[in-house]
mmCIF file of N, CA and C and ligand atoms in Angstrom:
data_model
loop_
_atom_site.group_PDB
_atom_site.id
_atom_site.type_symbol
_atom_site.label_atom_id
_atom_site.label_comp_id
_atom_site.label_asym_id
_atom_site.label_seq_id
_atom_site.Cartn_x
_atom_site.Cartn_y
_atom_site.Cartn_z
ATOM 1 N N UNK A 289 -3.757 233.058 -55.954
ATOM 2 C CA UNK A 289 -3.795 232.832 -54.513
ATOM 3 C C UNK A 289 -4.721 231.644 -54.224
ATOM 4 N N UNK A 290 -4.315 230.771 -52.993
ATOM 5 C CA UNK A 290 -4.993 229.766 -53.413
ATOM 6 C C UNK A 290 -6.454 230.142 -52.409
ATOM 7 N N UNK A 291 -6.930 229.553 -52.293
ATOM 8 C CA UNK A 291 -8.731 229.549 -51.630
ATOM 9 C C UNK A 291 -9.058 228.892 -50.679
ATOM 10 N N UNK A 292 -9.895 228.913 -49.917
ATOM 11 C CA UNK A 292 -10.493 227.598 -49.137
ATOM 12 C C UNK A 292 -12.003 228.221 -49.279
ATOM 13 N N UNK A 293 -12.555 226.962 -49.996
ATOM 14 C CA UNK A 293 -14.048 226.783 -50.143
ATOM 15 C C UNK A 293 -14.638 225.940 -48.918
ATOM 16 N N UNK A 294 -15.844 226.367 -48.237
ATOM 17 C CA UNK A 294 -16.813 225.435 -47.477
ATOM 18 C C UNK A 294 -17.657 224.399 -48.335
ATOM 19 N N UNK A 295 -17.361 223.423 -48.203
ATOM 20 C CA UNK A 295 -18.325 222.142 -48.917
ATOM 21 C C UNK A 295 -19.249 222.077 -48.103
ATOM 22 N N UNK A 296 -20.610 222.768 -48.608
ATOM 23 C CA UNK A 296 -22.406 222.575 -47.568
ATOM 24 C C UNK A 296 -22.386 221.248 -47.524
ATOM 25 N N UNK A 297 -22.283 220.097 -48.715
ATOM 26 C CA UNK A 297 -22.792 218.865 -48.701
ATOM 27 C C UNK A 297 -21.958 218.412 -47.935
ATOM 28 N N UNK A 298 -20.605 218.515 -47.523
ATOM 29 C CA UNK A 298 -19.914 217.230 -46.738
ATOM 30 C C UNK A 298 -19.527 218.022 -45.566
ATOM 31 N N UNK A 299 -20.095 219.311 -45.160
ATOM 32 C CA UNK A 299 -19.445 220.436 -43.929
ATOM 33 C C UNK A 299 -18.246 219.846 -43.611
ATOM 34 N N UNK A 300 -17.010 220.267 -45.081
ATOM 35 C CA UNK A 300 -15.607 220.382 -44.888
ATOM 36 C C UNK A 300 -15.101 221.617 -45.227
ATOM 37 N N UNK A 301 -13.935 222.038 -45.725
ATOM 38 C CA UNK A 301 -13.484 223.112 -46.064
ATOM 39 C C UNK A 301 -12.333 221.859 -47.307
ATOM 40 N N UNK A 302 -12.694 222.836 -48.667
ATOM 41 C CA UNK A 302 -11.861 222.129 -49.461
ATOM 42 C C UNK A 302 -11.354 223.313 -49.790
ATOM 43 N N UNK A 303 -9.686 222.861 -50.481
ATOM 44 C CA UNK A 303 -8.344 223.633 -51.032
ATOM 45 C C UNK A 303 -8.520 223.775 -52.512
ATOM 46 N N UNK A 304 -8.887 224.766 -52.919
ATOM 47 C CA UNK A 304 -8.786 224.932 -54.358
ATOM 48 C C UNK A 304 -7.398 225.996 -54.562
ATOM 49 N N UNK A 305 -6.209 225.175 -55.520
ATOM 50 C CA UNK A 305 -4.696 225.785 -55.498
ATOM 51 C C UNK A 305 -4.873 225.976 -57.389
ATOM 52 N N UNK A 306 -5.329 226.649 -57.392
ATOM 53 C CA UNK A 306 -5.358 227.365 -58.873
ATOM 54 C C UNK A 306 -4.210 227.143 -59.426
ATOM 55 N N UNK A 307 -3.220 227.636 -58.393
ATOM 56 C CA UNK A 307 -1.559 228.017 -59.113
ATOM 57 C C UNK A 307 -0.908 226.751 -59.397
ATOM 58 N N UNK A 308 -1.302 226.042 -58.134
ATOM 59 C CA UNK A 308 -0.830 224.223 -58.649
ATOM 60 C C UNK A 308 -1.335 223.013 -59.538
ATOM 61 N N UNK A 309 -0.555 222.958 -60.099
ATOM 62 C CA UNK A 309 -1.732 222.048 -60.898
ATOM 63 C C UNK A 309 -0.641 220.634 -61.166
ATOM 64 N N UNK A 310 -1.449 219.605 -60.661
ATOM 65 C CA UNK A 310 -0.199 218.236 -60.041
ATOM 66 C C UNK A 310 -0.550 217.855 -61.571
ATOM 67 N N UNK A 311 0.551 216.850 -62.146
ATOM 68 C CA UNK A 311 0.415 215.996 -62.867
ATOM 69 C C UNK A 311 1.000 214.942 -63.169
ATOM 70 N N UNK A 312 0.434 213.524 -63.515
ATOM 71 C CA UNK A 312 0.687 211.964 -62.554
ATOM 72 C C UNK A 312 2.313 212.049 -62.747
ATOM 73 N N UNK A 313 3.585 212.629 -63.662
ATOM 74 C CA UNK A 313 4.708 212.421 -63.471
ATOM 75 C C UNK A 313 4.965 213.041 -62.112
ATOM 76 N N UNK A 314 4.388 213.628 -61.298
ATOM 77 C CA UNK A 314 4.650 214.477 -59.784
ATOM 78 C C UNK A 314 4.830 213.212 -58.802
ATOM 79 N N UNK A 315 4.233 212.376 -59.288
ATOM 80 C CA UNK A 315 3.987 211.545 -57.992
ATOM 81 C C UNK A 315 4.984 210.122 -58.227
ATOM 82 N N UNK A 316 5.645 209.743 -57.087
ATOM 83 C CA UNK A 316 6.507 208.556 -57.365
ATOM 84 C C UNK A 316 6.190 207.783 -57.511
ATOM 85 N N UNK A 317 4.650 206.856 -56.878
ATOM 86 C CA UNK A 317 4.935 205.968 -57.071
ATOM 87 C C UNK A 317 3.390 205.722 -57.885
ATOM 88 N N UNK A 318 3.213 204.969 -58.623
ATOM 89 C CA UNK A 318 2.055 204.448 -59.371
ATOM 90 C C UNK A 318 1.088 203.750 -58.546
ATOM 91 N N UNK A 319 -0.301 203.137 -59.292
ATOM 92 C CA UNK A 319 -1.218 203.198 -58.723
ATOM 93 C C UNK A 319 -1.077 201.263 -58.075
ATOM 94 N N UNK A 320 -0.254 201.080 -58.652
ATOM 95 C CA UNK A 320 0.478 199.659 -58.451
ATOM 96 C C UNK A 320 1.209 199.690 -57.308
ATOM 97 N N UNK A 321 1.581 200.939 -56.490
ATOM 98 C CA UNK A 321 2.179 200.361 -55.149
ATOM 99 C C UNK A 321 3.745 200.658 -55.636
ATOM 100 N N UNK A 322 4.664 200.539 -57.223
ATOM 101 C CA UNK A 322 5.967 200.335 -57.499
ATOM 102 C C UNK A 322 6.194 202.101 -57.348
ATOM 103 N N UNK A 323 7.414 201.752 -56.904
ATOM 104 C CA UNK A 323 8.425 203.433 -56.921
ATOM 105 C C UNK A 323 8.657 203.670 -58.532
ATOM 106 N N UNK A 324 8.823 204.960 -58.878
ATOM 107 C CA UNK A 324 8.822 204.814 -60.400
ATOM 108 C C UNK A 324 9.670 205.836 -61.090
ATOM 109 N N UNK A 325 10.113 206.587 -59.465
ATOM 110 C CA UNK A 325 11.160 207.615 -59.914
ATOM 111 C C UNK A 325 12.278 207.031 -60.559
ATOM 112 N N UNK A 326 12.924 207.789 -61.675
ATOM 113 C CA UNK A 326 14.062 206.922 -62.138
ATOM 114 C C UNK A 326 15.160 207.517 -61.309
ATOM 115 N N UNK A 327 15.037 208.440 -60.229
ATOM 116 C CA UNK A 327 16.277 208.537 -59.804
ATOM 117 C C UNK A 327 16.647 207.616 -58.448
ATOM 118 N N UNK A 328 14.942 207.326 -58.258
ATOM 119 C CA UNK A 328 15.147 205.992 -57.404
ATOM 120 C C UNK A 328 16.355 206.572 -55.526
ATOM 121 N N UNK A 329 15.557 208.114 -55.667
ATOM 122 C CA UNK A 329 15.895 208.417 -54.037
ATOM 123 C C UNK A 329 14.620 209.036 -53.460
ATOM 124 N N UNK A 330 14.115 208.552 -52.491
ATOM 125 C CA UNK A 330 13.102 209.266 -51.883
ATOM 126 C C UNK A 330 13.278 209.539 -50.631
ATOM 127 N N UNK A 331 12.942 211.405 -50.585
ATOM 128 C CA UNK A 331 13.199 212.364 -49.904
ATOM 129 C C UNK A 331 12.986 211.752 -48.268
ATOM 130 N N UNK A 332 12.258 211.012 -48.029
ATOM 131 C CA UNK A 332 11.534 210.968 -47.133
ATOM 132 C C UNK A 332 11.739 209.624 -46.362
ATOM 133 N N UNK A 333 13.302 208.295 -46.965
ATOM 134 C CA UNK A 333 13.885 208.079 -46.256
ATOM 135 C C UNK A 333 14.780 208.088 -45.829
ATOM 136 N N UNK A 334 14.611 207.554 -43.750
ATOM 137 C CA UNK A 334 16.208 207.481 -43.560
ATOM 138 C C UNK A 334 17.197 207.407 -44.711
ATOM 139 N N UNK A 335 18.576 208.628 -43.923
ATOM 140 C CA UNK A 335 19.750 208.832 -44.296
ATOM 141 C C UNK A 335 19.564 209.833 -46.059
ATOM 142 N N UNK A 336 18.471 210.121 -46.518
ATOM 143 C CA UNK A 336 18.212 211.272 -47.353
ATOM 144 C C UNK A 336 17.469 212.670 -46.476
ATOM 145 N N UNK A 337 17.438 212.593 -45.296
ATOM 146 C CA UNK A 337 17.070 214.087 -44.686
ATOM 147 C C UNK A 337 17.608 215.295 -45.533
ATOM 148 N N UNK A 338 18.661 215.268 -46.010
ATOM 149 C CA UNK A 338 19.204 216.663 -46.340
ATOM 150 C C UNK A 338 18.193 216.910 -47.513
ATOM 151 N N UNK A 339 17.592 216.220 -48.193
ATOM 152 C CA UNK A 339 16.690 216.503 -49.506
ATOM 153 C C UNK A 339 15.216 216.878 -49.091
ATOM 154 N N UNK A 340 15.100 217.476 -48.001
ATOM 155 C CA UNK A 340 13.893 217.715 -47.274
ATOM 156 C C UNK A 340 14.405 219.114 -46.494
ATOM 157 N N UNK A 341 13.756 220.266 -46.301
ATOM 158 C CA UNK A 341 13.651 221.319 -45.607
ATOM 159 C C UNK A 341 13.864 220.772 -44.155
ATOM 160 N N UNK A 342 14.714 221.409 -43.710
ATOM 161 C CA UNK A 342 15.023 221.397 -42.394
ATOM 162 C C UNK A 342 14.152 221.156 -41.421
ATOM 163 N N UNK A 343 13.890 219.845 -40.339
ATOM 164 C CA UNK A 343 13.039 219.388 -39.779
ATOM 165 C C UNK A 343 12.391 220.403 -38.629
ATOM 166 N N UNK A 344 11.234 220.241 -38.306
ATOM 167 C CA UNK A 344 9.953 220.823 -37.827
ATOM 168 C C UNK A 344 10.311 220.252 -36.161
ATOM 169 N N UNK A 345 10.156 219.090 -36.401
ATOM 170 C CA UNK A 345 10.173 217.962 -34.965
ATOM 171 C C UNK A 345 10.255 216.923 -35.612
ATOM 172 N N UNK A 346 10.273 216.215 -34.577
ATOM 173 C CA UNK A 346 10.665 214.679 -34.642
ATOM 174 C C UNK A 346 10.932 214.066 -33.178
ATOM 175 N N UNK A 347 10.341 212.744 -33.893
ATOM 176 C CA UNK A 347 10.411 211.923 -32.198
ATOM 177 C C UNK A 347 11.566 210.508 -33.038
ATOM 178 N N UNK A 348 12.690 210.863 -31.947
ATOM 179 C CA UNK A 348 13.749 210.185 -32.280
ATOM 180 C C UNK A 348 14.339 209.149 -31.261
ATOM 181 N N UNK A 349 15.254 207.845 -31.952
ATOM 182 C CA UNK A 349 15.448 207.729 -30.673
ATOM 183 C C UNK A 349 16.672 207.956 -30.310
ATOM 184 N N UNK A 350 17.580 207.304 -28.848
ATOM 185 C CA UNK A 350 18.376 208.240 -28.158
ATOM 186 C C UNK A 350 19.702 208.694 -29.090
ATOM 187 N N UNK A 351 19.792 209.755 -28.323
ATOM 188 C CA UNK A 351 21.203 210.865 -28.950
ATOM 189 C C UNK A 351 20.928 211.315 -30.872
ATOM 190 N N UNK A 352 20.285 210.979 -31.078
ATOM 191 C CA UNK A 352 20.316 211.161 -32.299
ATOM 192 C C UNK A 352 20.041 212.777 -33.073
ATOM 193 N N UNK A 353 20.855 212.850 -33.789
ATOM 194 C CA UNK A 353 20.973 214.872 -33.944
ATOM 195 C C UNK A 353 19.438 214.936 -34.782
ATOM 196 N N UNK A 354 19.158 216.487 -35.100
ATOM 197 C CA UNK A 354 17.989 216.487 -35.986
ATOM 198 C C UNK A 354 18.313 216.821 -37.449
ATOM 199 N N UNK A 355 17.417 216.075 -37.939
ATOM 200 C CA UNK A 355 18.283 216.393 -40.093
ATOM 201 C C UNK A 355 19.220 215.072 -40.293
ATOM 202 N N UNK A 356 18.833 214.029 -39.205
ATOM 203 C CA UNK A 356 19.976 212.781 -39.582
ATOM 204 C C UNK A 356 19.168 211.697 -39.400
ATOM 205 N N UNK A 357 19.589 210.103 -39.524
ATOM 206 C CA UNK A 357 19.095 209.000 -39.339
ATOM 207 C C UNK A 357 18.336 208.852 -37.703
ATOM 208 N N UNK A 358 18.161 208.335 -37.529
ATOM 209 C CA UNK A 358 17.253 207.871 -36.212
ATOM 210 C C UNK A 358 16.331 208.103 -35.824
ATOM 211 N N UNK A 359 15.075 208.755 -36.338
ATOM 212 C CA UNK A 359 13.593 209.544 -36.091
ATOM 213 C C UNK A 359 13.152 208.376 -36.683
ATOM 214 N N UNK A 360 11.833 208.037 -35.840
ATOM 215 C CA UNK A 360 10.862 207.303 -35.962
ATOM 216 C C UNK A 360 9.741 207.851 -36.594
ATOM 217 N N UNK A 361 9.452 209.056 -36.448
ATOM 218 C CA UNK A 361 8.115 209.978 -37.352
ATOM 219 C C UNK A 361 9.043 211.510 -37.065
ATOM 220 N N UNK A 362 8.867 212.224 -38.590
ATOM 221 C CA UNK A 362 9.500 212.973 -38.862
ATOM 222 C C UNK A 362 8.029 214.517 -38.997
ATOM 223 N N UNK A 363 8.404 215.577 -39.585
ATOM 224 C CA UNK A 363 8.307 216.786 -39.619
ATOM 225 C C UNK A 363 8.836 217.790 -39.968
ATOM 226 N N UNK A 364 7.936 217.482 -41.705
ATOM 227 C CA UNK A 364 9.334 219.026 -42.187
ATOM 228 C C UNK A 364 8.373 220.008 -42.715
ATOM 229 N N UNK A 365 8.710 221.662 -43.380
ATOM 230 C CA UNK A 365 7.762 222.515 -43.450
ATOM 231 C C UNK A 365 7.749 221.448 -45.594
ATOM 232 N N UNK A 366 6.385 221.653 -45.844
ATOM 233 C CA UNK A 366 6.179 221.127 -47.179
ATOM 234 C C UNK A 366 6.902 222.224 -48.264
ATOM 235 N N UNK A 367 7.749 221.109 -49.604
ATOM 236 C CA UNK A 367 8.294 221.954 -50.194
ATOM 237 C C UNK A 367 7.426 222.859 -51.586
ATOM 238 N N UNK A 368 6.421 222.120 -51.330
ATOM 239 C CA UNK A 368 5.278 222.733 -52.583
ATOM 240 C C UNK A 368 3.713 223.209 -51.653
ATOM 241 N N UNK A 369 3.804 223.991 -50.383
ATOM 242 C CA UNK A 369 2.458 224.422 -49.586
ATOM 243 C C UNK A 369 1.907 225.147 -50.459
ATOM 244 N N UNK A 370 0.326 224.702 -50.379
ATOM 245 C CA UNK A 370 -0.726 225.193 -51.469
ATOM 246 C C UNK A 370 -0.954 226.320 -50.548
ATOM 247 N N UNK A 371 -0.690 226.228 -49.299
ATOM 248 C CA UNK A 371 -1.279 227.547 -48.618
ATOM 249 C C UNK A 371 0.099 228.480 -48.971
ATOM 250 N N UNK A 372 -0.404 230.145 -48.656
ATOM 251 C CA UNK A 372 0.689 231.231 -48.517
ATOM 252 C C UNK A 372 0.658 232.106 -47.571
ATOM 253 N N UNK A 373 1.906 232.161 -46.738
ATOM 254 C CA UNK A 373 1.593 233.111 -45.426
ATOM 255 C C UNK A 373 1.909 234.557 -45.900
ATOM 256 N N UNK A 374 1.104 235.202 -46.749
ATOM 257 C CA UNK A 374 1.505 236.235 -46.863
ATOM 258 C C UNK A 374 -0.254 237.196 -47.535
ATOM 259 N N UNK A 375 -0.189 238.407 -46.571
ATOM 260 C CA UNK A 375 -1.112 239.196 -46.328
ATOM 261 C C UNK A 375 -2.316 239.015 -45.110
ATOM 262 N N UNK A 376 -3.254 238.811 -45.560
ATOM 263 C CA UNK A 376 -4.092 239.400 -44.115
ATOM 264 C C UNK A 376 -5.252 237.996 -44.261
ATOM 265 N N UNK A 377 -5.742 237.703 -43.813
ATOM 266 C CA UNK A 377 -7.096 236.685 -43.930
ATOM 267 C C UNK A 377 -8.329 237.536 -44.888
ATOM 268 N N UNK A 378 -8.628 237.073 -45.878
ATOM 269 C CA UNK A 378 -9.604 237.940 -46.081
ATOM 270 C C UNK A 378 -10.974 236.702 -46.513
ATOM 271 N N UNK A 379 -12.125 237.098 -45.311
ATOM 272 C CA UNK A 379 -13.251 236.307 -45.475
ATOM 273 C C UNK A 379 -14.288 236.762 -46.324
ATOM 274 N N UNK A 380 -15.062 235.547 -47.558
ATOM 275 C CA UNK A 380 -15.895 236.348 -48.679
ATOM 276 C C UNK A 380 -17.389 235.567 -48.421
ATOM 277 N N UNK A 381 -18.431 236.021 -48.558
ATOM 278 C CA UNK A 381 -19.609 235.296 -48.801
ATOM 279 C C UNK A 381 -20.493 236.193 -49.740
ATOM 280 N N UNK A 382 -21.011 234.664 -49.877
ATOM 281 C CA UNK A 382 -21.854 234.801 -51.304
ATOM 282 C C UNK A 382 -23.171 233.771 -51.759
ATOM 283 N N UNK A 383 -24.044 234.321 -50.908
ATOM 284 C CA UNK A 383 -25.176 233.874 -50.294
ATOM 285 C C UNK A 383 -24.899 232.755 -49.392
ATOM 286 N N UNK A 384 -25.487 231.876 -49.673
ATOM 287 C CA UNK A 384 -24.959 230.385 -48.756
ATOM 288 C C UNK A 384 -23.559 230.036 -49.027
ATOM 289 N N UNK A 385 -22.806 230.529 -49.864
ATOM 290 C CA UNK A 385 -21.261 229.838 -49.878
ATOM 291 C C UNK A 385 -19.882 231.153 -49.275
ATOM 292 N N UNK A 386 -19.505 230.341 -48.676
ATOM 293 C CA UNK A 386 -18.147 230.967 -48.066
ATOM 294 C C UNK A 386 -16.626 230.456 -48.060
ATOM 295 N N UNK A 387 -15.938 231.732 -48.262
ATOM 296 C CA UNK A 387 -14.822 231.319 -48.749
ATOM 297 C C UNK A 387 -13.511 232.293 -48.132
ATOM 298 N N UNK A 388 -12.138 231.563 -47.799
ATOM 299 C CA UNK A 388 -11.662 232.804 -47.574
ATOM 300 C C UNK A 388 -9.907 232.399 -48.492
ATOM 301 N N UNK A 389 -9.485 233.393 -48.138
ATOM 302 C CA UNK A 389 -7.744 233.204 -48.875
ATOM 303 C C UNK A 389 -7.052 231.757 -48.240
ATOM 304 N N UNK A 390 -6.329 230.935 -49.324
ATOM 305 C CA UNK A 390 -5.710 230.265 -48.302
ATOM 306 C C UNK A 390 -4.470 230.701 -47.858
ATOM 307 N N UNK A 391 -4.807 231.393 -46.584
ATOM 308 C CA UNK A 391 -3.464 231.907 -45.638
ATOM 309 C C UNK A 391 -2.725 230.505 -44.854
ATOM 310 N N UNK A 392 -1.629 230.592 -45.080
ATOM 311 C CA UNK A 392 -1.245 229.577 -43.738
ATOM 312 C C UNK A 392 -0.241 228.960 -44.838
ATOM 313 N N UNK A 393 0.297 227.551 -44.064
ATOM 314 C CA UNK A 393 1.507 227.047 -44.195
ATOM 315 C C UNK A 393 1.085 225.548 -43.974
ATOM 316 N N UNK A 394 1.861 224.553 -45.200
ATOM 317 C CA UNK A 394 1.978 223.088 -44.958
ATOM 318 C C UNK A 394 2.913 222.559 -44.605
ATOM 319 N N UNK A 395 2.869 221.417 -43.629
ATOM 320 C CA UNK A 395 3.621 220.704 -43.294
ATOM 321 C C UNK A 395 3.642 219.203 -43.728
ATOM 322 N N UNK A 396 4.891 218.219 -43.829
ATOM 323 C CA UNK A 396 4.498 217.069 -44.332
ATOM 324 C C UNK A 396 5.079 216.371 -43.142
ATOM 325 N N UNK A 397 4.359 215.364 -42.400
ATOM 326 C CA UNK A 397 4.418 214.340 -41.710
ATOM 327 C C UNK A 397 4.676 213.276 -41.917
ATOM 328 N N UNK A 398 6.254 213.055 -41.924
ATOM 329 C CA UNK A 398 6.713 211.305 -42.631
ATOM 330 C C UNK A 398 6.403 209.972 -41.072
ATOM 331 N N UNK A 399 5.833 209.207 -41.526
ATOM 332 C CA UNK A 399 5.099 208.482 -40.463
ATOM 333 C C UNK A 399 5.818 207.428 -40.060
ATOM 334 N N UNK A 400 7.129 206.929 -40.906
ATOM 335 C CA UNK A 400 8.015 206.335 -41.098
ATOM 336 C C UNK A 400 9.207 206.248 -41.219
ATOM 337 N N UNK A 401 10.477 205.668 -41.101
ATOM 338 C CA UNK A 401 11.551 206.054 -42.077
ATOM 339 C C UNK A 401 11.757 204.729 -42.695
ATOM 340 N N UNK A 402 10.853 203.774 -42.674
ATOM 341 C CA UNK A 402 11.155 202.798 -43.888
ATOM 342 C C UNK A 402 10.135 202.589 -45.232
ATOM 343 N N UNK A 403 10.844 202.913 -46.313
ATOM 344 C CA UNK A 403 10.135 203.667 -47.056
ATOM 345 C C UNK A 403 8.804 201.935 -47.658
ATOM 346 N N UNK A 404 9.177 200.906 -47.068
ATOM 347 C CA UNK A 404 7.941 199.838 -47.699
ATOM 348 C C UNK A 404 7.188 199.678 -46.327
HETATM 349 ZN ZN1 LIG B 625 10.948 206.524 -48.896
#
């Protein structure tokens, strides 16, 4: 289950996902800026919607259906959320450090639909 730790030194709340564990083939594109998938489609532009969970919102422009081309910034539920909506909140402390389940749900916010 994943966690949320309080960071005293930076008063944030950081995600520790035990169960996930990324590794650099996860990620498309390199530290160079180049796309590197060899299948060379990414989810996340125009006219590939269907390879993305069914949209959240979106600000589109006119007539344009939702799950299709024409959104200017998109909104879909994330297909790998480190959080899990399932059971109750449960809050732990342990002297100065606190921690609780990570309950809840991710979303990914495409800010774009042109993918350069
Ligand atoms: Zn893209």
């Amino acid at each position: 289950m994943p966690e949320l730790r309080k960071d005293l030194l930076h008063d944030k709340w950081v995600l520790i996902a035990t169960e996930q564990a990324l590794e650099p083939r996860f990620f498309p594109i390199n530290r160079n800026g180049t796309y590197v998938r060899k299948d060379k489609v990414c989810p996340f532009c125009a006219g590939n919607e269907s390879l993305t969970p069914p949209e959240i919102a979106a600000v589109r422009k006119d007539n344009s259906v939702p799950d299709s081309p024409g959104w200017i910034v998109r909104t879909v539920p994330s297909k790998y959320s480190a959080f899990k909506l399932e059971g109750e909140l449960q809050e732990e402390r342990s002297g100065i450090y606190f921690s609780c389940n990570g309950l809840g749900k991710q979303e990914v916010v495409i800010g774009n639909s042109d993918h350069n």
